[in-house]
Coordinates of C-alpha atoms in Angstrom, one line a residue:
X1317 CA 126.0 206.6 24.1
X1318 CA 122.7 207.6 25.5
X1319 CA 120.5 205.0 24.1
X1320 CA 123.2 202.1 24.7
X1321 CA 123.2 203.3 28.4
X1322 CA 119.5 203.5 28.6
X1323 CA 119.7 200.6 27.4
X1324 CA 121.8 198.7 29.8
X1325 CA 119.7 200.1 32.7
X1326 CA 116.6 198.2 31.3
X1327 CA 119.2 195.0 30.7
X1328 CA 120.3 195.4 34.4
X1329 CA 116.8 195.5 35.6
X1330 CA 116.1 192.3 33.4
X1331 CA 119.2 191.0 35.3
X1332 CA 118.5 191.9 38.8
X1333 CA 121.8 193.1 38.5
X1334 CA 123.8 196.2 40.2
X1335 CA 125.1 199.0 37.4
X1336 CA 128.2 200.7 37.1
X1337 CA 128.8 203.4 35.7
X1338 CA 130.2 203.1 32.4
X1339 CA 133.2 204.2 30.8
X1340 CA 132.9 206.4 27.4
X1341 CA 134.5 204.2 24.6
X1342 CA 135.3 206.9 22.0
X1343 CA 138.2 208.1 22.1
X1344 CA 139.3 207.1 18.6
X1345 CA 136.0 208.6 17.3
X1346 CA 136.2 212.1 19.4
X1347 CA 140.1 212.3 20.0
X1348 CA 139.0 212.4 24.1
X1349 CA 139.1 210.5 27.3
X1350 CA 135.9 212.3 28.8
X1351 CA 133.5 210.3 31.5
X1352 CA 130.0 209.8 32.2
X1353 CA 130.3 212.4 34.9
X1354 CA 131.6 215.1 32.5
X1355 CA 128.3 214.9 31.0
X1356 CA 126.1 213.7 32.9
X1357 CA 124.5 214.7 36.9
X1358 CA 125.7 211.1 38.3
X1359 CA 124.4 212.2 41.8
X1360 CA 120.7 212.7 40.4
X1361 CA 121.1 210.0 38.0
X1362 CA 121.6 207.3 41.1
X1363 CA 118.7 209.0 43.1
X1364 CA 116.2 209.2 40.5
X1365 CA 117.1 205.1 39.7
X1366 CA 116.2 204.3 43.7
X1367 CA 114.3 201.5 43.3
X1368 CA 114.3 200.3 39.8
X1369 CA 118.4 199.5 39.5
X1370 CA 120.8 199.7 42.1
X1371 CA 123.8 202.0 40.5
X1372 CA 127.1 202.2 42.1
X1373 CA 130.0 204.6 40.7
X1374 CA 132.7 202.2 41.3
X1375 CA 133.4 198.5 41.8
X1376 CA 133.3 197.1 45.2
X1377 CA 137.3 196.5 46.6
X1378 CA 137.0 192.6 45.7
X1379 CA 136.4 192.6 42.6
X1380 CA 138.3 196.4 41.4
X1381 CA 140.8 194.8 40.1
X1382 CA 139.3 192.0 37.9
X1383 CA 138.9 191.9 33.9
X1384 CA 134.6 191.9 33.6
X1385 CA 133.6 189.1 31.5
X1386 CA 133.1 190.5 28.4
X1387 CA 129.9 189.1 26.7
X1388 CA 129.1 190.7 23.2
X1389 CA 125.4 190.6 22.0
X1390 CA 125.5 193.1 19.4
X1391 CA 125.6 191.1 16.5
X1392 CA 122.1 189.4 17.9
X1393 CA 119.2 188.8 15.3
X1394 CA 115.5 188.7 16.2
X1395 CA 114.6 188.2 19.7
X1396 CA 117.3 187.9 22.0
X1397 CA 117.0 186.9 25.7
X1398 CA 119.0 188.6 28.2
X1399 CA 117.6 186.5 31.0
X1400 CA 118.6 182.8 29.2
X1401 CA 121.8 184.5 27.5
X1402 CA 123.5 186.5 29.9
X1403 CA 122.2 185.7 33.1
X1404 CA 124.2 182.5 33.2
X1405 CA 127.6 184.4 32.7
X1406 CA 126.5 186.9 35.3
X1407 CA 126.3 184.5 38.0
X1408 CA 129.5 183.1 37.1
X1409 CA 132.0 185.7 37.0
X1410 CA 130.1 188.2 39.3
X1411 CA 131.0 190.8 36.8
X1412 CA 130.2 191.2 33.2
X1413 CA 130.9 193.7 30.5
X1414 CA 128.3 193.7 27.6
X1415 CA 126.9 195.4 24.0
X1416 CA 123.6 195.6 24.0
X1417 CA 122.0 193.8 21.0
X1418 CA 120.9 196.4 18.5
X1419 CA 118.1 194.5 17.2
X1420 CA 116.5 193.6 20.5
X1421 CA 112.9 194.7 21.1
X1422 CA 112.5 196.8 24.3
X1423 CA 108.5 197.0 23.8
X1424 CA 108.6 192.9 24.8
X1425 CA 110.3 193.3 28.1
X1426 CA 108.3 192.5 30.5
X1427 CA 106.9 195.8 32.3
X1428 CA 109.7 195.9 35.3
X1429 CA 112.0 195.9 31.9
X1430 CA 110.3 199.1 30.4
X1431 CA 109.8 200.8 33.6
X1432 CA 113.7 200.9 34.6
X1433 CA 114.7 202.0 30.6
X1434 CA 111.7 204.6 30.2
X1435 CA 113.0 206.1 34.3
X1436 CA 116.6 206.2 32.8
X1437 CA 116.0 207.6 29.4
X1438 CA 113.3 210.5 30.5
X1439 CA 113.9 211.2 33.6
X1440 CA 117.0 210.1 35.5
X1441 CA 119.5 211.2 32.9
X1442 CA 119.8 215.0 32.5
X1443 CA 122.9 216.8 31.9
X1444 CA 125.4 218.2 34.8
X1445 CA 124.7 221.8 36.1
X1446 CA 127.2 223.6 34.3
X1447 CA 126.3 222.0 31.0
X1448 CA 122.8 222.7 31.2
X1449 CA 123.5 226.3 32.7
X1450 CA 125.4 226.6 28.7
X1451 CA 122.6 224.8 26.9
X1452 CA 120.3 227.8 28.5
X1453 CA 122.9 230.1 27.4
X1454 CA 122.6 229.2 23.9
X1455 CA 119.5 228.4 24.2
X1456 CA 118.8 232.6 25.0
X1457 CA 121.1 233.5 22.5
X1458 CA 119.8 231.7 19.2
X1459 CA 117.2 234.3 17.6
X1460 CA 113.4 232.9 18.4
X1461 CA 111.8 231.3 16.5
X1462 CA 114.1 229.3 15.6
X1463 CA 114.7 225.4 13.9
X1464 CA 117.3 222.9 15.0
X1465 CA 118.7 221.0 12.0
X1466 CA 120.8 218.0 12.5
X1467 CA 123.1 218.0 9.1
X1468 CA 125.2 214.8 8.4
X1469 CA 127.5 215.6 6.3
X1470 CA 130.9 215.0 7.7
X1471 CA 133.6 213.2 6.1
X1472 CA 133.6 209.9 8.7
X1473 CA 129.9 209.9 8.1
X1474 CA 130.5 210.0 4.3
X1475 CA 133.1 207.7 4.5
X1476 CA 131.2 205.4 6.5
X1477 CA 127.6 205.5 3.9
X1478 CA 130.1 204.5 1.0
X1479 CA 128.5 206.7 -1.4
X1480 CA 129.9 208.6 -4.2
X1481 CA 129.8 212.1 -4.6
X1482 CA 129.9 214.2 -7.4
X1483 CA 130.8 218.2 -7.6
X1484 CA 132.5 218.4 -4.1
X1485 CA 135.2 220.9 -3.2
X1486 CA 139.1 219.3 -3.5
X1487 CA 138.9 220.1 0.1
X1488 CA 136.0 217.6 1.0
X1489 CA 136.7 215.0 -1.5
X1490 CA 141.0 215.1 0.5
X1491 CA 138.9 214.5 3.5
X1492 CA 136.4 212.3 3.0
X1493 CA 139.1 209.5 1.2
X1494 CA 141.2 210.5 4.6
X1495 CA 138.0 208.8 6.3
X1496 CA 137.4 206.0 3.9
X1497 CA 140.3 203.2 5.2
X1498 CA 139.2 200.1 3.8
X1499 CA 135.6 201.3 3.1
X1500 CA 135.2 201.8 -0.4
X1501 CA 132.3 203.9 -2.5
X1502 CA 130.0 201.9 -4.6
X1503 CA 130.0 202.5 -7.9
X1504 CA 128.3 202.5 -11.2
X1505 CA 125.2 200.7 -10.8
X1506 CA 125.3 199.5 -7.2
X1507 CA 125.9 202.9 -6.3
X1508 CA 122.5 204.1 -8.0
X1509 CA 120.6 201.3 -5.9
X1510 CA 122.0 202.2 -2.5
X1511 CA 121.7 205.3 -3.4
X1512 CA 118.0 204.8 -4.1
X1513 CA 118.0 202.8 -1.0
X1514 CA 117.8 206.8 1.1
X1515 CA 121.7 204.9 2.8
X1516 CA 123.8 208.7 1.7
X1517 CA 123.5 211.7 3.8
X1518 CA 121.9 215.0 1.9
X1519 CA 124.5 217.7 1.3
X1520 CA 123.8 221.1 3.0
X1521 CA 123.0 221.7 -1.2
X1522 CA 120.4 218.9 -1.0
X1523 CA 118.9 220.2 2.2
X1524 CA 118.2 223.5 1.3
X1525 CA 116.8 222.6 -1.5
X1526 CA 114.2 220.2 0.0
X1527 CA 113.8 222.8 3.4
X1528 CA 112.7 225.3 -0.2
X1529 CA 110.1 222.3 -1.3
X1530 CA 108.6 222.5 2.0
X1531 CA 108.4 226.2 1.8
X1532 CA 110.4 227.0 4.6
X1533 CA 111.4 230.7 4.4
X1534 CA 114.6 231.6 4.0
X1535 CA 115.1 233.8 6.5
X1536 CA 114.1 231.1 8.8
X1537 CA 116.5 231.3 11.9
X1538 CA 118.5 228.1 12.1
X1539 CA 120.2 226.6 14.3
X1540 CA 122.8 223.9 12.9
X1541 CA 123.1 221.3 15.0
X1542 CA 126.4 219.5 13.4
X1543 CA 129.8 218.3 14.2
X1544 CA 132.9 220.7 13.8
X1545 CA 134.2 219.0 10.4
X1546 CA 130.4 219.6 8.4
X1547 CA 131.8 219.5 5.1
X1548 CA 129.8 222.5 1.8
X1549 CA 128.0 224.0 4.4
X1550 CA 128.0 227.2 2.2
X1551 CA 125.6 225.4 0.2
X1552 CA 123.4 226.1 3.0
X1553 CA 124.1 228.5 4.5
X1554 CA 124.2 230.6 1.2
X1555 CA 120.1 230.5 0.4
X1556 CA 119.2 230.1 4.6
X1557 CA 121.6 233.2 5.5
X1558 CA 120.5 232.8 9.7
X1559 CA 122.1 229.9 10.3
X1560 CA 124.4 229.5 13.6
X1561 CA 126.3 227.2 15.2
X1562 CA 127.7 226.7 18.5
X1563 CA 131.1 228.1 17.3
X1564 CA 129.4 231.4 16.4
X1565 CA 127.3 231.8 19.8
X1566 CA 129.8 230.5 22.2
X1567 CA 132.8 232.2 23.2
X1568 CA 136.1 230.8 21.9
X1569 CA 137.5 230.0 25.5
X1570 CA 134.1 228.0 25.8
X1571 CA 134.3 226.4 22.3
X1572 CA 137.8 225.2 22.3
X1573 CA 137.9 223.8 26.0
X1574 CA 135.2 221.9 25.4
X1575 CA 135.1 217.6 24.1
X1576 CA 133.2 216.5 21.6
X1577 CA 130.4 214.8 24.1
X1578 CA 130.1 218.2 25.6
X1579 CA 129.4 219.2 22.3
X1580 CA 126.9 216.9 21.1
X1581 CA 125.3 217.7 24.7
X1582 CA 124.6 220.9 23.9
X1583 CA 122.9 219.8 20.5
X1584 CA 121.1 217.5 22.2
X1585 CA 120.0 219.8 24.6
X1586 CA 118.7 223.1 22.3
X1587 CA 117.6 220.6 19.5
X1588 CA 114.7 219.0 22.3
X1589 CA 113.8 223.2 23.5
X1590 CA 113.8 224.1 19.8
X1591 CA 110.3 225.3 18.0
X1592 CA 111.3 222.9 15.4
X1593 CA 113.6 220.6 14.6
X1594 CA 114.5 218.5 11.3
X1595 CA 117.2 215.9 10.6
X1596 CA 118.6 214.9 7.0
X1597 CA 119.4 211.6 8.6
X1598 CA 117.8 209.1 10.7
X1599 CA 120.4 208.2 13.2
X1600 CA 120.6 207.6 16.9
X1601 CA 120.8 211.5 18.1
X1602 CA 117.5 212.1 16.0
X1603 CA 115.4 209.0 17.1
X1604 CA 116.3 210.4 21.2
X1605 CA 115.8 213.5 20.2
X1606 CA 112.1 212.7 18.2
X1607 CA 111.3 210.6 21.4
X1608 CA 112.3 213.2 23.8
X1609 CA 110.2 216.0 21.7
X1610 CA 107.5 213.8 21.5
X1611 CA 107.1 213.1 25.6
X1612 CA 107.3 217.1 26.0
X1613 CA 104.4 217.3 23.4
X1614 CA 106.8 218.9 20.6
X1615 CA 105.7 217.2 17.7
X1616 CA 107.1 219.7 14.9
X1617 CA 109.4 217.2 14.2
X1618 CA 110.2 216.1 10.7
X1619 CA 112.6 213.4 8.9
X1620 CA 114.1 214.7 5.7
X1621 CA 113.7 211.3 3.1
X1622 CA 117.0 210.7 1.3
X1623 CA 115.0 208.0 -0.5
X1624 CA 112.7 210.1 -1.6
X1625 CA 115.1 212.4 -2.9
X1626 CA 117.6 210.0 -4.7
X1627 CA 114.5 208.2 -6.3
X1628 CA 113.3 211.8 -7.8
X1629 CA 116.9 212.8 -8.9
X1630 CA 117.5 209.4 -10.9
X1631 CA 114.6 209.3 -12.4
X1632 CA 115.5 212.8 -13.7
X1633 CA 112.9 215.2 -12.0
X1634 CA 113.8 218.8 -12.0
X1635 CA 112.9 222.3 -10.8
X1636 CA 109.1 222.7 -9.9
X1637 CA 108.3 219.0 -11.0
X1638 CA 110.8 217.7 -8.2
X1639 CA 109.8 220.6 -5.7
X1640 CA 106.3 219.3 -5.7
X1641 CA 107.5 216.1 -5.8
X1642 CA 109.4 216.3 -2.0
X1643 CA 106.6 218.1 -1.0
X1644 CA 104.3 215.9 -1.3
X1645 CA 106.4 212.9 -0.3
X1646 CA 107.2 214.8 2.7
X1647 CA 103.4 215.1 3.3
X1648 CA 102.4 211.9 3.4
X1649 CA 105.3 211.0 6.0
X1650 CA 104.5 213.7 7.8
X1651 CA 101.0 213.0 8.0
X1652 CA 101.6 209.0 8.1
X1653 CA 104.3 209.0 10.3
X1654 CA 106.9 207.5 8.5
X1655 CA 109.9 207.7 9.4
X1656 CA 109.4 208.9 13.0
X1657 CA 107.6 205.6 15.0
X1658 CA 109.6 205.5 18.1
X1659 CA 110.0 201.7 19.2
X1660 CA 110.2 202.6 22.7
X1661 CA 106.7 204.9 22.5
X1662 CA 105.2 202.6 25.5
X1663 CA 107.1 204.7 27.7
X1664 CA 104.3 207.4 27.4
X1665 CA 102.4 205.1 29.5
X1666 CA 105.0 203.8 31.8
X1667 CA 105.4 207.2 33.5

């Protein structure tokens, strides 16, 4: 949500267009109805924009009760111009609803572009005062030093990867066909070349494991940056035994009133203050969250490889011959970068 709304500022600066605040589409995903305001300081937000995008919080009266003109540019390949594209449909209707396209390249907008998305993503949006008064909360509360891990291993994310697992409890193989619908596993040799590919999520097994190849201590204090359905997390948790999560730091009245954006807020929030923080996948949260760290000069950051791991599995490395094998892998992205190039780095200099 937070890179599709930064975004759609740079999209509306593009445009010369006026912003509205958007609606959260994710209900089916989180099981909520929750708003931009429940997450976010709207007041600040519009203040800090002053002068790149005009943002209003509502439509004016003559056009509030209008259908926007949806236009959907997600599907996009390559280069895709917002100016030659959109523009058109803008000036027609007056009001347009839009998907930003996911392979567009922000570091070829023209600087106006960049300087509205870089304002929006590091400095106008920050979290309301009552969510960031909890983040500092648990942020006190976690035992320092400490490393944020960002585990992927719940059953609609499993579901989604189509990847077959092997050895899972009854209880995670029920939910993870639960999340499948029409998305079927690859198997038999397909599934060994996606596999190979890095496309599954690591287990909590597979994690600690590699966080062992990298010599991280196991009494490393951890915080577990996951959603509330993380599926084996004893295989974790049972060789890094100070690991917590917002469920064990928060008090129940907090936890259970809260929605799932809240949640991910807070994530978000102690995994960019953390001392370190590693993800086992490479997904939206973790790319904001590497780009964030990096602006604040927090560069122990790393990207577990998946790919490196399914590669040394199949071809049948074990014990201290596959332990120096991550290792070294890891190295080399570490040191090379891999894995972590943000594609909207020019904002270091836009600010």
């Amino acid at each position: 949500m937070r890179r599709d709304f930064c975004d759609g500022v740079g999209i509306a600066r593009l445009l010369n267009a006026t912003l509205v605040l958007p609606k959260f589409e994710v209900a089916a995903y989180w099981n909520e109805s929750s708003g931009f305001a429940d997450v976010f300081d709207v007041d600040y937000f519009i203040q800090e924009m002053n002068g790149y995008v005009k943002v209003v919080k509502d439509l004016p009266a003559d056009i509030a009760s209008k259908e926007p003109f949806r236009v959907d540019c997600s599907k996009r390949k390559g280069q895709f111009d917002y100016v030659e594209s959109v523009l058109p449909a803008l000036l027609e209707h007056r009001y347009i609803s839009m998907t930003p396209a996911m392979s567009q390249r922000r570091d070829r907008y023209p600087l106006h572009g960049k300087a509205a998305l870089c304002q929006a993503c590091y400095t106008a949006l920050r979290l309301t005062n009552s969510l960031e008064k909890k983040g500092l909360e648990l942020l006190q509360a976690i035992p320092k030093p400490f490393l944020s891990l960002h585990l992927r291993f719940e059953p609609d994310m499993v579901a989604y990867s189509q990847c077959e697992y092997f050895g899972l409890s009854s209880t995670s193989l029920k939910a993870i066909e639960a999340a499948r619908a029409d998305r079927k596993p690859w198997a038999g040799e397909a599934s060994r070349i996606w596999r190979n590919r890095g496309k599954c999520p690591l287990t909590p097994n597979e994690t600690a494991l590699i966080l062992q190849a990298l010599s991280v201590p196991t009494n490393t204090n951890i915080y577990l940056a996951a959603g509330d359905g993380l599926m084996e997390l004893e295989g974790l948790t049972s060789v890094y035994t100070n690991a917590v999560t917002k469920s064990t730091l928060l008090s129940d009245e907090d936890f259970t009133s809260m929605h799932g954006n809240t949640k991910a807020a807070l994530d978000y929030y102690v995994s960019i203050n953390s001392d370190y923080y590693i993800a086992t996948y490479f997904g939206n949260m973790d790319k904001m969250v590497a780009a964030i760290r990096a602006m604040k000069g927090l560069y122990k950051t790393l990207f577990l490889s998946r790919r490196a791991f399914a590669v040394f599995t199949s071809q049948g490395l074990r014990g201290e011959r596959l332990m120096e094998a991550l290792w070294k892998a890891h190295r080399d992205d570490f040191v090379m970068s891999r894995g972590s190039a943000l594609s909207d780095c020019f904002c270091e200099f836009q600010l």
